[in-house]
mmCIF file of C-alpha atoms in Angstrom:
data_model
loop_
_atom_site.group_PDB
_atom_site.id
_atom_site.type_symbol
_atom_site.label_atom_id
_atom_site.label_comp_id
_atom_site.label_asym_id
_atom_site.label_seq_id
_atom_site.Cartn_x
_atom_site.Cartn_y
_atom_site.Cartn_z
ATOM 1 C CA MET A 1 42.125 -103.764 98.050
ATOM 2 C CA ASP A 2 40.029 -103.022 95.048
ATOM 3 C CA PRO A 3 41.844 -101.827 91.951
ATOM 4 C CA ILE A 4 41.583 -98.109 91.392
ATOM 5 C CA THR A 5 39.586 -96.551 88.633
ATOM 6 C CA TYR A 6 41.351 -94.585 85.930
ATOM 7 C CA ARG A 7 39.770 -91.301 86.986
ATOM 8 C CA GLN A 8 41.129 -91.449 90.537
ATOM 9 C CA VAL A 9 44.708 -90.927 89.314
ATOM 10 C CA GLN A 10 45.370 -87.495 87.914
ATOM 11 C CA LEU A 11 48.478 -85.723 86.696
ATOM 12 C CA ARG A 12 49.031 -82.023 87.195
ATOM 13 C CA GLU A 13 51.894 -79.560 87.052
ATOM 14 C CA VAL A 14 54.391 -79.808 89.900
ATOM 15 C CA THR A 15 54.174 -76.943 92.394
ATOM 16 C CA GLU A 16 56.681 -75.904 95.040
ATOM 17 C CA ASN A 17 54.255 -77.137 97.714
ATOM 18 C CA ASP A 18 54.537 -80.647 96.232
ATOM 19 C CA LEU A 19 58.278 -80.709 96.888
ATOM 20 C CA HIS A 20 57.774 -81.055 100.636
ATOM 21 C CA VAL A 21 55.623 -84.144 100.067
ATOM 22 C CA PHE A 22 58.128 -85.566 97.564
ATOM 23 C CA PHE A 23 60.907 -85.033 100.116
ATOM 24 C CA ASP A 24 58.992 -86.826 102.867
ATOM 25 C CA GLN A 25 58.148 -89.708 100.510
ATOM 26 C CA GLN A 26 61.757 -90.309 99.539
ATOM 27 C CA LEU A 27 62.903 -90.467 103.171
ATOM 28 C CA ASP A 28 61.510 -93.983 103.598
ATOM 29 C CA PRO A 29 64.451 -96.444 103.793
ATOM 30 C CA SER A 30 62.539 -99.326 102.170
ATOM 31 C CA ALA A 31 61.473 -97.083 99.272
ATOM 32 C CA ASN A 32 65.083 -96.018 98.766
ATOM 33 C CA ASN A 33 66.207 -99.627 98.836
ATOM 34 C CA MET A 34 63.561 -100.576 96.267
ATOM 35 C CA ALA A 35 64.467 -97.680 93.958
ATOM 36 C CA ALA A 36 68.191 -98.389 94.523
ATOM 37 C CA PHE A 37 69.511 -95.413 92.544
ATOM 38 C CA THR A 38 68.839 -92.499 94.858
ATOM 39 C CA SER A 39 70.685 -89.507 96.273
ATOM 40 C CA LYS A 40 73.661 -90.057 98.560
ATOM 41 C CA ASP A 41 71.827 -88.547 101.529
ATOM 42 C CA PRO A 42 68.029 -88.600 101.259
ATOM 43 C CA SER A 43 67.765 -86.611 104.505
ATOM 44 C CA ASP A 44 69.590 -83.600 103.005
ATOM 45 C CA ARG A 45 66.613 -81.294 102.434
ATOM 46 C CA GLU A 46 68.745 -78.497 100.985
ATOM 47 C CA ALA A 47 70.275 -80.760 98.312
ATOM 48 C CA PHE A 48 66.851 -82.221 97.537
ATOM 49 C CA MET A 49 65.278 -78.772 97.085
ATOM 50 C CA LYS A 50 68.199 -77.571 94.953
ATOM 51 C CA HIS A 51 67.860 -80.641 92.729
ATOM 52 C CA TRP A 52 64.091 -80.221 92.351
ATOM 53 C CA ASN A 53 64.330 -76.476 91.734
ATOM 54 C CA SER A 54 66.700 -77.197 88.847
ATOM 55 C CA ILE A 55 64.141 -79.692 87.505
ATOM 56 C CA LEU A 56 61.362 -77.097 87.790
ATOM 57 C CA GLU A 57 63.457 -74.525 85.939
ATOM 58 C CA ASN A 58 64.350 -76.920 83.106
ATOM 59 C CA GLU A 59 61.772 -76.567 80.341
ATOM 60 C CA ASN A 60 63.147 -79.682 78.617
ATOM 61 C CA ILE A 61 62.035 -81.902 81.484
ATOM 62 C CA ILE A 62 58.396 -82.950 81.502
ATOM 63 C CA LYS A 63 57.384 -83.331 85.132
ATOM 64 C CA LYS A 64 54.035 -84.023 86.724
ATOM 65 C CA THR A 65 52.667 -84.554 90.182
ATOM 66 C CA ILE A 66 50.731 -87.784 90.564
ATOM 67 C CA TYR A 67 47.516 -87.003 92.384
ATOM 68 C CA TYR A 68 45.349 -89.756 93.878
ATOM 69 C CA ASN A 69 42.024 -89.061 95.563
ATOM 70 C CA GLY A 70 42.993 -85.463 96.248
ATOM 71 C CA LYS A 71 46.452 -86.181 97.641
ATOM 72 C CA VAL A 72 49.969 -86.063 96.249
ATOM 73 C CA ALA A 73 50.918 -89.698 95.649
ATOM 74 C CA GLY A 74 54.226 -89.101 93.870
ATOM 75 C CA ASN A 75 55.791 -87.711 90.738
ATOM 76 C CA ILE A 76 56.670 -88.739 87.215
ATOM 77 C CA SER A 77 59.062 -87.172 84.743
ATOM 78 C CA ASN A 78 60.778 -87.440 81.388
ATOM 79 C CA PHE A 79 64.378 -86.313 80.943
ATOM 80 C CA VAL A 80 67.507 -87.206 78.992
ATOM 81 C CA GLN A 81 69.932 -89.595 80.660
ATOM 82 C CA PHE A 82 72.855 -91.373 78.991
ATOM 83 C CA ASP A 83 71.840 -89.570 75.759
ATOM 84 C CA ASN A 84 68.404 -91.239 75.783
ATOM 85 C CA PRO A 85 64.957 -89.926 76.681
ATOM 86 C CA GLU A 86 63.877 -91.675 79.880
ATOM 87 C CA VAL A 87 60.871 -91.792 82.120
ATOM 88 C CA SER A 88 61.021 -92.135 85.880
ATOM 89 C CA TYR A 89 58.483 -92.120 88.683
ATOM 90 C CA TRP A 90 58.310 -92.213 92.460
ATOM 91 C CA ILE A 91 55.255 -93.309 94.393
ATOM 92 C CA GLY A 92 54.969 -92.729 98.141
ATOM 93 C CA LYS A 93 55.070 -96.030 100.015
ATOM 94 C CA GLN A 94 51.566 -95.560 101.444
ATOM 95 C CA TYR A 95 50.281 -95.697 97.830
ATOM 96 C CA TRP A 96 52.081 -98.879 96.744
ATOM 97 C CA GLY A 97 50.041 -101.834 95.518
ATOM 98 C CA LYS A 98 47.061 -99.803 94.328
ATOM 99 C CA GLY A 99 47.914 -99.612 90.609
ATOM 100 C CA ILE A 100 48.688 -95.897 90.852
ATOM 101 C CA ALA A 101 52.080 -96.086 89.133
ATOM 102 C CA SER A 102 50.637 -98.001 86.167
ATOM 103 C CA GLN A 103 47.764 -95.557 85.760
ATOM 104 C CA ALA A 104 50.075 -92.555 86.131
ATOM 105 C CA LEU A 105 52.500 -93.886 83.526
ATOM 106 C CA GLN A 106 49.644 -94.634 81.096
ATOM 107 C CA LYS A 107 48.391 -91.076 81.520
ATOM 108 C CA PHE A 108 51.909 -89.621 81.248
ATOM 109 C CA LEU A 109 53.032 -91.340 78.033
ATOM 110 C CA PRO A 110 50.972 -89.086 75.702
ATOM 111 C CA TYR A 111 52.902 -86.065 77.066
ATOM 112 C CA VAL A 112 56.161 -87.582 75.805
ATOM 113 C CA LYS A 113 56.174 -87.558 72.020
ATOM 114 C CA VAL A 114 59.654 -88.993 71.434
ATOM 115 C CA ARG A 115 60.158 -92.695 70.787
ATOM 116 C CA PRO A 116 61.934 -94.818 71.583
ATOM 117 C CA LEU A 117 61.510 -93.962 75.244
ATOM 118 C CA TYR A 118 63.560 -95.671 77.923
ATOM 119 C CA ALA A 119 63.200 -96.543 81.595
ATOM 120 C CA ARG A 120 65.329 -98.369 84.132
ATOM 121 C CA ALA A 121 64.542 -100.598 87.097
ATOM 122 C CA ALA A 122 66.685 -102.571 89.501
ATOM 123 C CA LYS A 123 66.395 -106.253 88.583
ATOM 124 C CA ASP A 124 64.810 -107.056 91.935
ATOM 125 C CA ASN A 125 62.257 -104.222 91.778
ATOM 126 C CA ILE A 126 59.476 -106.507 90.620
ATOM 127 C CA ALA A 127 56.749 -103.888 91.128
ATOM 128 C CA SER A 128 58.425 -101.322 88.865
ATOM 129 C CA ILE A 129 59.227 -103.958 86.255
ATOM 130 C CA ARG A 130 55.556 -104.952 86.216
ATOM 131 C CA VAL A 131 54.446 -101.306 85.832
ATOM 132 C CA LEU A 132 56.738 -100.795 82.850
ATOM 133 C CA GLU A 133 55.684 -104.037 81.153
ATOM 134 C CA LYS A 134 51.971 -103.224 81.657
ATOM 135 C CA CYS A 135 52.589 -99.949 79.824
ATOM 136 C CA GLY A 136 54.267 -101.605 76.829
ATOM 137 C CA PHE A 137 57.951 -101.310 77.761
ATOM 138 C CA ILE A 138 60.153 -104.263 76.863
ATOM 139 C CA ILE A 139 63.503 -105.214 78.372
ATOM 140 C CA SER A 140 66.128 -104.125 75.857
ATOM 141 C CA GLY A 141 69.312 -104.385 77.869
ATOM 142 C CA GLU A 142 71.038 -104.582 81.200
ATOM 143 C CA ASP A 143 73.352 -102.321 83.144
ATOM 144 C CA LYS A 144 74.736 -101.978 86.620
ATOM 145 C CA GLY A 145 75.762 -99.102 88.788
ATOM 146 C CA PHE A 146 76.513 -98.127 92.336
ATOM 147 C CA SER A 147 73.418 -97.831 94.505
ATOM 148 C CA ASN A 148 73.697 -95.175 97.200
ATOM 149 C CA ALA A 149 70.685 -96.655 98.972
ATOM 150 C CA ARG A 150 72.177 -100.145 99.131
ATOM 151 C CA GLY A 151 75.857 -99.260 99.349
ATOM 152 C CA GLU A 152 76.755 -101.713 96.588
ATOM 153 C CA GLU A 153 76.656 -102.254 92.860
ATOM 154 C CA VAL A 154 73.167 -103.165 91.643
ATOM 155 C CA GLU A 155 72.109 -104.731 88.357
ATOM 156 C CA GLU A 156 69.267 -103.139 86.456
ATOM 157 C CA TYR A 157 67.169 -103.699 83.374
ATOM 158 C CA ILE A 158 66.914 -101.108 80.640
ATOM 159 C CA PHE A 159 63.434 -100.913 79.155
ATOM 160 C CA LYS A 160 62.424 -99.498 75.805
ATOM 161 C CA LEU A 161 59.079 -98.363 74.421
ATOM 162 C CA GLY A 162 58.801 -97.948 70.670
ATOM 163 C CA ILE A 163 55.985 -96.737 68.480
ATOM 164 C CA ASN A 164 52.829 -98.608 69.511
ATOM 165 C CA GLY A 165 54.952 -100.495 72.021
ATOM 166 C CA GLU A 166 57.161 -102.003 69.297
ATOM 167 C CA LEU A 167 60.943 -101.850 69.376
ATOM 168 C CA PHE A 168 62.777 -100.347 66.467
#
């Protein structure tokens, strides 16, 4: 497939209608396995909606819908986790391999003024690692935690983005 152009990926405010698409996207077992750190029961719509409604109500969380060619392709957000500002994204499986995550993250970073900014990826999630590195994140540490999706402990990289991509 041809790489996408920058203008095809857009970010917009998350709406309640987007939540139904987000829910359907996170039901895919292979996507959950790739992400590793997911909810205990991805099929629990009520828990999913409760979680996302709390995100929508939280003014301290920057959250955007990733739009690609007029369709909801996923979401991206910035929040505090483990006392650090982090960025996270989810792309629907049908949109993988098109460069959408990289473009979305590049467009999202100007919304997040704080640096350093962190991100995490399972060590075997090569696609997410590549997205983060393309956007200037550098591996700054390692961690591990229990993966609901895999039913086992999973190792992950901690990424850090400093000012102009430099660590400090």
